[in-house]
mmCIF file with all atom_site columns, C-alpha atoms in Angstrom:
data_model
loop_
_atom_site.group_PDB
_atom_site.id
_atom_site.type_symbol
_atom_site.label_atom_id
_atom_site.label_alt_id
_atom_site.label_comp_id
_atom_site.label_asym_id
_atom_site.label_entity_id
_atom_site.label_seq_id
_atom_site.pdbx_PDB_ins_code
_atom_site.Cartn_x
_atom_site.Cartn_y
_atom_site.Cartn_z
_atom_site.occupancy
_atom_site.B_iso_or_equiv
_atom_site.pdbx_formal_charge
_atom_site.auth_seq_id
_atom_site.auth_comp_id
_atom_site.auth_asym_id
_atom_site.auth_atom_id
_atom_site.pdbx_PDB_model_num
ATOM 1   C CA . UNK Y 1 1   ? -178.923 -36.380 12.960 1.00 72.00 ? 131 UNK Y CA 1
ATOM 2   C CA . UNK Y 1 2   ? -179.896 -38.064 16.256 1.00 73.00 ? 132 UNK Y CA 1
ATOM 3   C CA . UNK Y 1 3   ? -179.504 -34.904 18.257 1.00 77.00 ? 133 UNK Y CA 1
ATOM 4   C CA . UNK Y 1 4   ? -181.912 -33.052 15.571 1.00 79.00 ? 134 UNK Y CA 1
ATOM 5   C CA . UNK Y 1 5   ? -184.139 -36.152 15.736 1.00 72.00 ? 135 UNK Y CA 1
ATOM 6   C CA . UNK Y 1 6   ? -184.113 -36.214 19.632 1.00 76.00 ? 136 UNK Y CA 1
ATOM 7   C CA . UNK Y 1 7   ? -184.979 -32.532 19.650 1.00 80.00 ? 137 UNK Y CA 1
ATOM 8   C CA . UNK Y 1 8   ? -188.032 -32.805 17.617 1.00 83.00 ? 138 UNK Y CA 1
ATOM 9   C CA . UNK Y 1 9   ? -186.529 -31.791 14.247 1.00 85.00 ? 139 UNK Y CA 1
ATOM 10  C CA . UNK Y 1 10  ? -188.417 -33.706 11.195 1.00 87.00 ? 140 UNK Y CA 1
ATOM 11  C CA . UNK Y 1 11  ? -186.132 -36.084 9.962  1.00 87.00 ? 141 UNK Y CA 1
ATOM 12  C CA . UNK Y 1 12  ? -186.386 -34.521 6.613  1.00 88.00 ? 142 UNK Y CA 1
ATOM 13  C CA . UNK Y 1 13  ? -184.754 -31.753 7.952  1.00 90.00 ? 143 UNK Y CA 1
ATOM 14  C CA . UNK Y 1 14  ? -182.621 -33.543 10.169 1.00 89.00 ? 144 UNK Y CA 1
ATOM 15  C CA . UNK Y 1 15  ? -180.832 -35.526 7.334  1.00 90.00 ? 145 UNK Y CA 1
ATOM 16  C CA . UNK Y 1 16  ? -180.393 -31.934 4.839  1.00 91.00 ? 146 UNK Y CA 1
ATOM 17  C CA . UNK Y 1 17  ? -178.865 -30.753 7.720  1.00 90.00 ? 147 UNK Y CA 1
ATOM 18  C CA . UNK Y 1 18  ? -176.735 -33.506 9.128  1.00 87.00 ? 148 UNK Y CA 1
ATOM 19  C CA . UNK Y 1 19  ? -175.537 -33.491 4.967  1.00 88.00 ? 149 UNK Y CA 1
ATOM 20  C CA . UNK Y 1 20  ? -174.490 -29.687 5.351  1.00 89.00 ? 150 UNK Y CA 1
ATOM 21  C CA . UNK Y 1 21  ? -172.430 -30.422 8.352  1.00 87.00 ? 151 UNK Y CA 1
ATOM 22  C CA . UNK Y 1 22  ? -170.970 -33.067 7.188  1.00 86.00 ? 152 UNK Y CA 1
ATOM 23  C CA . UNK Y 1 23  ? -167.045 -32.716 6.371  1.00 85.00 ? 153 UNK Y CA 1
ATOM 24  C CA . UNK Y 1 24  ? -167.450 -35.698 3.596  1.00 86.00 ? 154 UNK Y CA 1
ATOM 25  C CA . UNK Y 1 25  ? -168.637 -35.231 0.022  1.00 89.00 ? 155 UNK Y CA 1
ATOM 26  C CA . UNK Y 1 26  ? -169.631 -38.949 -0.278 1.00 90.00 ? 156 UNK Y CA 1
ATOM 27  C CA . UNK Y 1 27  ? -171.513 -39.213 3.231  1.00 87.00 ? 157 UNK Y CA 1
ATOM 28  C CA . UNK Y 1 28  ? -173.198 -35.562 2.640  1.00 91.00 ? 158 UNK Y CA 1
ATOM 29  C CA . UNK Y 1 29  ? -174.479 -36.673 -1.105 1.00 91.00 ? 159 UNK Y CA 1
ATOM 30  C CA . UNK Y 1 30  ? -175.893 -40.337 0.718  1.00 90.00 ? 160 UNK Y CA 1
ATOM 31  C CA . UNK Y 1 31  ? -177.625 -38.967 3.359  1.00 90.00 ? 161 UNK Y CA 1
ATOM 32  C CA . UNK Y 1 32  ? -179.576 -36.271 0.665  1.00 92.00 ? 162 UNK Y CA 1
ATOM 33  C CA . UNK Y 1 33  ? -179.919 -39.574 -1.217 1.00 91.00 ? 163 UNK Y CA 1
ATOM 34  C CA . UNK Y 1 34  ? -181.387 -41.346 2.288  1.00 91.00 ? 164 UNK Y CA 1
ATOM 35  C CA . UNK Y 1 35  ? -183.453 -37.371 2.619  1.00 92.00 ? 165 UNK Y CA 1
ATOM 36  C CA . UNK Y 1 36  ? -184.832 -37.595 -0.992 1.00 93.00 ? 166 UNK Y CA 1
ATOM 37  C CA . UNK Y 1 37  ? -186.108 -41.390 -0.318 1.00 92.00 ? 167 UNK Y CA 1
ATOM 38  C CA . UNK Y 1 38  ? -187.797 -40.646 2.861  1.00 92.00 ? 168 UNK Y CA 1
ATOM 39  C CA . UNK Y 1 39  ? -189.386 -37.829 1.244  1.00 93.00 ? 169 UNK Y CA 1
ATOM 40  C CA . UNK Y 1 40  ? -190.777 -40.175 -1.301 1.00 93.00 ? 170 UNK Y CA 1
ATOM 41  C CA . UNK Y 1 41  ? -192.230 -42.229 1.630  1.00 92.00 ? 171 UNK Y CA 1
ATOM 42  C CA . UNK Y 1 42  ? -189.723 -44.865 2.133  1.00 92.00 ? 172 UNK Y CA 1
ATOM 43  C CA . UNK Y 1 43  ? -188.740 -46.121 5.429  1.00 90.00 ? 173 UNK Y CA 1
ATOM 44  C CA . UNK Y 1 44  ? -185.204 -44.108 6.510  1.00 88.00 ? 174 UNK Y CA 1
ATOM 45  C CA . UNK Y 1 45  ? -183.267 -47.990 6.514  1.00 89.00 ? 175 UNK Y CA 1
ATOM 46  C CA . UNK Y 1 46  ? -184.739 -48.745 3.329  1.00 89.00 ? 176 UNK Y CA 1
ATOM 47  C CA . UNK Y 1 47  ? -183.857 -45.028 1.541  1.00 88.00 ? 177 UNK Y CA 1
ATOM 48  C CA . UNK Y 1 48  ? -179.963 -45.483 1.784  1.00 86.00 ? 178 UNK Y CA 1
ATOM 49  C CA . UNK Y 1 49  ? -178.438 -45.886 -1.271 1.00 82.00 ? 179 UNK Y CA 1
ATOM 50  C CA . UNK Y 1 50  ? -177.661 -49.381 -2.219 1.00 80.00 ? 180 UNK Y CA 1
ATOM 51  C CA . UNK Y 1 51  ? -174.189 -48.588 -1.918 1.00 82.00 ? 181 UNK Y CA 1
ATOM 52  C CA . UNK Y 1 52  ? -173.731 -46.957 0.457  1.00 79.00 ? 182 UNK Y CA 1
ATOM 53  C CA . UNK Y 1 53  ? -170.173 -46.355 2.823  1.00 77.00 ? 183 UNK Y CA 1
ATOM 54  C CA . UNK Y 1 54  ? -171.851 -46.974 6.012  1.00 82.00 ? 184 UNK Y CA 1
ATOM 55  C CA . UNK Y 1 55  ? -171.057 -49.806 7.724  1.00 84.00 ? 185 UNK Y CA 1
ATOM 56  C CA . UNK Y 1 56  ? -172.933 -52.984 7.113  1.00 85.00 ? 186 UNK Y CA 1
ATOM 57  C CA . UNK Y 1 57  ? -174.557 -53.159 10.736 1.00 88.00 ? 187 UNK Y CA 1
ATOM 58  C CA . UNK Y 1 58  ? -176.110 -49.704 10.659 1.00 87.00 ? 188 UNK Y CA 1
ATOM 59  C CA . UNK Y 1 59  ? -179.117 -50.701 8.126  1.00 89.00 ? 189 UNK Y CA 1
ATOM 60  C CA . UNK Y 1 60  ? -180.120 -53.626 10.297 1.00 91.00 ? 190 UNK Y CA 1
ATOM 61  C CA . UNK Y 1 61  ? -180.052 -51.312 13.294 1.00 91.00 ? 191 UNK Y CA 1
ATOM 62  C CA . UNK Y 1 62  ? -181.658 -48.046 11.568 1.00 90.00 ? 192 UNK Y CA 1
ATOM 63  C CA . UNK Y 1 63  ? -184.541 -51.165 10.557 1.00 92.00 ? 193 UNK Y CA 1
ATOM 64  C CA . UNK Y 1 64  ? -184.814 -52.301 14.245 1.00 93.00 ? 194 UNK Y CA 1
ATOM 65  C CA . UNK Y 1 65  ? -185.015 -48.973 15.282 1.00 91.00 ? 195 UNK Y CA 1
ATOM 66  C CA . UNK Y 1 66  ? -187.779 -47.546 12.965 1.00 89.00 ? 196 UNK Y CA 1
ATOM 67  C CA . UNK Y 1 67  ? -190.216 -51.166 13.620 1.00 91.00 ? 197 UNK Y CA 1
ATOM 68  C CA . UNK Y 1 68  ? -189.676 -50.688 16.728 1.00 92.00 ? 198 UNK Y CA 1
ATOM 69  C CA . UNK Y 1 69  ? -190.599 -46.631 16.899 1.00 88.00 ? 199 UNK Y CA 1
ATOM 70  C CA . UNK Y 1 70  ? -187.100 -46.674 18.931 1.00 89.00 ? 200 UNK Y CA 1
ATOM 71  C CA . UNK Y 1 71  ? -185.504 -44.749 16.291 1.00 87.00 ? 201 UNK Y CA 1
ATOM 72  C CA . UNK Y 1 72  ? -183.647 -42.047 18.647 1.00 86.00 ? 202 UNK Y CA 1
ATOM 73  C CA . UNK Y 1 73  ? -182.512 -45.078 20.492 1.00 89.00 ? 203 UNK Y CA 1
ATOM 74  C CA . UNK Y 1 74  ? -181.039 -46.791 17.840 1.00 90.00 ? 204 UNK Y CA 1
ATOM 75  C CA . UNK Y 1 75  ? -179.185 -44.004 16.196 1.00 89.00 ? 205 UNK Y CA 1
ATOM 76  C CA . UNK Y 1 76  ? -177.657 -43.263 19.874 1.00 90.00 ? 206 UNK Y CA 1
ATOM 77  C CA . UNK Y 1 77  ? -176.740 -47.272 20.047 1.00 91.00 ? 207 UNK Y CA 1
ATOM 78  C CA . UNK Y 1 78  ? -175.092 -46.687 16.154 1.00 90.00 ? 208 UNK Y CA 1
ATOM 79  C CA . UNK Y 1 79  ? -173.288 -43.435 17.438 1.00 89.00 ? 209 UNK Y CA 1
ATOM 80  C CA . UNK Y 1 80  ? -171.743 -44.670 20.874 1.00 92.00 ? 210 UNK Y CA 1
ATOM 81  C CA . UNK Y 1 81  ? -170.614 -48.008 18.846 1.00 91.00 ? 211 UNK Y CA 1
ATOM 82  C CA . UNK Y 1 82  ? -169.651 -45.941 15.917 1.00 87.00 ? 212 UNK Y CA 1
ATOM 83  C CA . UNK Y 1 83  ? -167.529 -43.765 18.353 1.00 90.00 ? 213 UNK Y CA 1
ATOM 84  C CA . UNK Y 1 84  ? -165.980 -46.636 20.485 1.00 93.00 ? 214 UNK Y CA 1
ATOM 85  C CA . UNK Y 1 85  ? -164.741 -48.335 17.369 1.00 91.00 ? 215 UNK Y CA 1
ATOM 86  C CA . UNK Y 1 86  ? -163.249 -45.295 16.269 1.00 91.00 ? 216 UNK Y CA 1
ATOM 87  C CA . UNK Y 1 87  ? -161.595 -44.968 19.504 1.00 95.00 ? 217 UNK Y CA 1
ATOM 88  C CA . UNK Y 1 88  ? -160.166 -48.601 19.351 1.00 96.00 ? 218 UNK Y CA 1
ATOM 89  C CA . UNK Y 1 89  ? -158.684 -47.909 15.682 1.00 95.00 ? 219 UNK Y CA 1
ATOM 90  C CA . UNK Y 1 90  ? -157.070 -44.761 17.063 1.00 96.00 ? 220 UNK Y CA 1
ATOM 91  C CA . UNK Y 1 91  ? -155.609 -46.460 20.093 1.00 96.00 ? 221 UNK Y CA 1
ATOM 92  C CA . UNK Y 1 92  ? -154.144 -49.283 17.983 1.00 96.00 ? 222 UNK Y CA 1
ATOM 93  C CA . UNK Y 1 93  ? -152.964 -47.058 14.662 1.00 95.00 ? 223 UNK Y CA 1
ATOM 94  C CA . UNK Y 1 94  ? -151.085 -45.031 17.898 1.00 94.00 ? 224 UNK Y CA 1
ATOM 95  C CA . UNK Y 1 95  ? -149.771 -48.176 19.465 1.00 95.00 ? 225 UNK Y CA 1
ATOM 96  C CA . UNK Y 1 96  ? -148.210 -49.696 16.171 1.00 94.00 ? 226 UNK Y CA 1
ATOM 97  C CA . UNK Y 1 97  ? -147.009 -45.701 15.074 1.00 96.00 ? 227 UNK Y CA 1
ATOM 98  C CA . UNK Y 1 98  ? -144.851 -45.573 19.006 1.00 95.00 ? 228 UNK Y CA 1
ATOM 99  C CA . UNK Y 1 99  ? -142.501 -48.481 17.887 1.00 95.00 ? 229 UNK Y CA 1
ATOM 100 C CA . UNK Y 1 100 ? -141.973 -47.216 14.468 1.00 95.00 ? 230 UNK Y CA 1
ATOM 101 C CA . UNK Y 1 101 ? -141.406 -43.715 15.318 1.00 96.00 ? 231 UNK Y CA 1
ATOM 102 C CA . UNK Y 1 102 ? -138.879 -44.825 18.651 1.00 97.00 ? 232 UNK Y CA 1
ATOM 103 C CA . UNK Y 1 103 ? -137.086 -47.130 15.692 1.00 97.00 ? 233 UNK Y CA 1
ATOM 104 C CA . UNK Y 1 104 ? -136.855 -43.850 13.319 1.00 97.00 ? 234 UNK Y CA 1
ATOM 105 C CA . UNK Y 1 105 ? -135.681 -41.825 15.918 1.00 98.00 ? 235 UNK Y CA 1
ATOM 106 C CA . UNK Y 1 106 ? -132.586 -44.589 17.149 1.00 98.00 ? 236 UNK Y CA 1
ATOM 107 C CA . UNK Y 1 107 ? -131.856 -44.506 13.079 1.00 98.00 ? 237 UNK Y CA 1
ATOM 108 C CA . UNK Y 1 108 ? -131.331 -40.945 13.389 1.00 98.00 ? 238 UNK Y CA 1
ATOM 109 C CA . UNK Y 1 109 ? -129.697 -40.473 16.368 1.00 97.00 ? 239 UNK Y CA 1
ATOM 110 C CA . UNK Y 1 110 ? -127.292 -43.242 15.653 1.00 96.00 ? 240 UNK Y CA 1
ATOM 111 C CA . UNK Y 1 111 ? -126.565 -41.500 12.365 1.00 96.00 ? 241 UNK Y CA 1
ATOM 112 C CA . UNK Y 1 112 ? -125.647 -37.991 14.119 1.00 96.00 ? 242 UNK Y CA 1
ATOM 113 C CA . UNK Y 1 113 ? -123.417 -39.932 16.431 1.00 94.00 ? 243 UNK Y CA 1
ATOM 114 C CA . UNK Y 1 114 ? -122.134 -42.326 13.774 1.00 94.00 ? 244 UNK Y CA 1
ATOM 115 C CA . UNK Y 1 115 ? -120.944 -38.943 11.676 1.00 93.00 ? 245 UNK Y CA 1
ATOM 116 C CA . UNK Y 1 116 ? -119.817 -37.804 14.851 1.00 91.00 ? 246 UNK Y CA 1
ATOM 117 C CA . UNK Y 1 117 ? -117.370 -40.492 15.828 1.00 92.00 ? 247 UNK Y CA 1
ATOM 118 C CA . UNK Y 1 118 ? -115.899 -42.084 12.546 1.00 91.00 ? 248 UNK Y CA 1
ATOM 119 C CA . UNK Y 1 119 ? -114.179 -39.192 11.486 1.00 89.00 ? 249 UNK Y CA 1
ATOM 120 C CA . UNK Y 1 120 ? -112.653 -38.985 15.343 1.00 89.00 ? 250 UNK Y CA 1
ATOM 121 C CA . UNK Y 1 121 ? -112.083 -42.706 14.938 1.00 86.00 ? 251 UNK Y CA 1
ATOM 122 C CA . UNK Y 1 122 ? -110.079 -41.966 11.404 1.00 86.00 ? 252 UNK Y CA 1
ATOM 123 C CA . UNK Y 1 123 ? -107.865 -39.543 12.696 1.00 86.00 ? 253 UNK Y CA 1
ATOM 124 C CA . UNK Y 1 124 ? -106.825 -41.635 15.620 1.00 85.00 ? 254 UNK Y CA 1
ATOM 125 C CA . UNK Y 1 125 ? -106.128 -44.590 13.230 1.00 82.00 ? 255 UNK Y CA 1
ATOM 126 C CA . UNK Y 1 126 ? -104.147 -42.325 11.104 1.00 81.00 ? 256 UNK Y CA 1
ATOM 127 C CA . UNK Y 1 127 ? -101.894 -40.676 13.952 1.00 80.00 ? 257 UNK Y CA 1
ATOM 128 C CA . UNK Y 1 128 ? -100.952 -44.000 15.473 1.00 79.00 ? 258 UNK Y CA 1
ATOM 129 C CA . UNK Y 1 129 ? -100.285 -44.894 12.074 1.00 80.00 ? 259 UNK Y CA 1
ATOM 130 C CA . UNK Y 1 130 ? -97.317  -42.220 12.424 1.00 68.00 ? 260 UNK Y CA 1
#
């Protein structure tokens, strides 16, 4: 929407299209819900659902941004924090997954050589047995 909005696009149109393109069914039937308010003249902070899955700093900013007629700034603030946070989760979900996965992998290779050896193990036991 902020690229649309940047480029001149009405925000009307903006919003139905940033709903199209939008791989979620929830976020694509809020931001019609957010188009269909600003149609009726509300301001775009104010025409969000009231629950809506968007998190709780992005009304206060979409508010600032539309008192302040800065409202192509503020979406770009929302989508470079929006993006760096998402970064951060990725980098830490990877960072706990490396441990678990090198742990899964030692289980596994430990098992091959595990029923590798015991059986070589059990026939040496039995022949010195003899």
């Amino acid at each position: 929407c902020r690229l649309l909005h940047e480029a001149g696009i009405p925000l009307l149109e903006a919003l139905a299209t940033g709903a199209e393109l939008a791989n979620h069914a929830v976020l694509s039937r809020q931001l019609l819900a957010a188009r269909e308010g600003v149609a009726a003249g509300k301001p775009l902070y104010a025409a969000l659902p009231r629950k809506h899955s968007f998190p709780g700093w992005i009304v206060p900013a979409l508010k600032a941004g539309e008192t302040t007629g800065q409202l192509g700034a503020a979406l770009k603030h929302i989508e470079d924090y929006a993006g760096s946070a998402a970064r951060e989760r990725l980098a830490t979900a990877l960072a706990l997954l490396e441990p678990l996965l090198l742990a899964t992998l030692t289980a596994i290779v430990g098992g091959i050589a595990l029923s590798f050896f015991l059986p070589i193990f059990s026939l040496l036991g039995a022949a010195n047995q003899h």
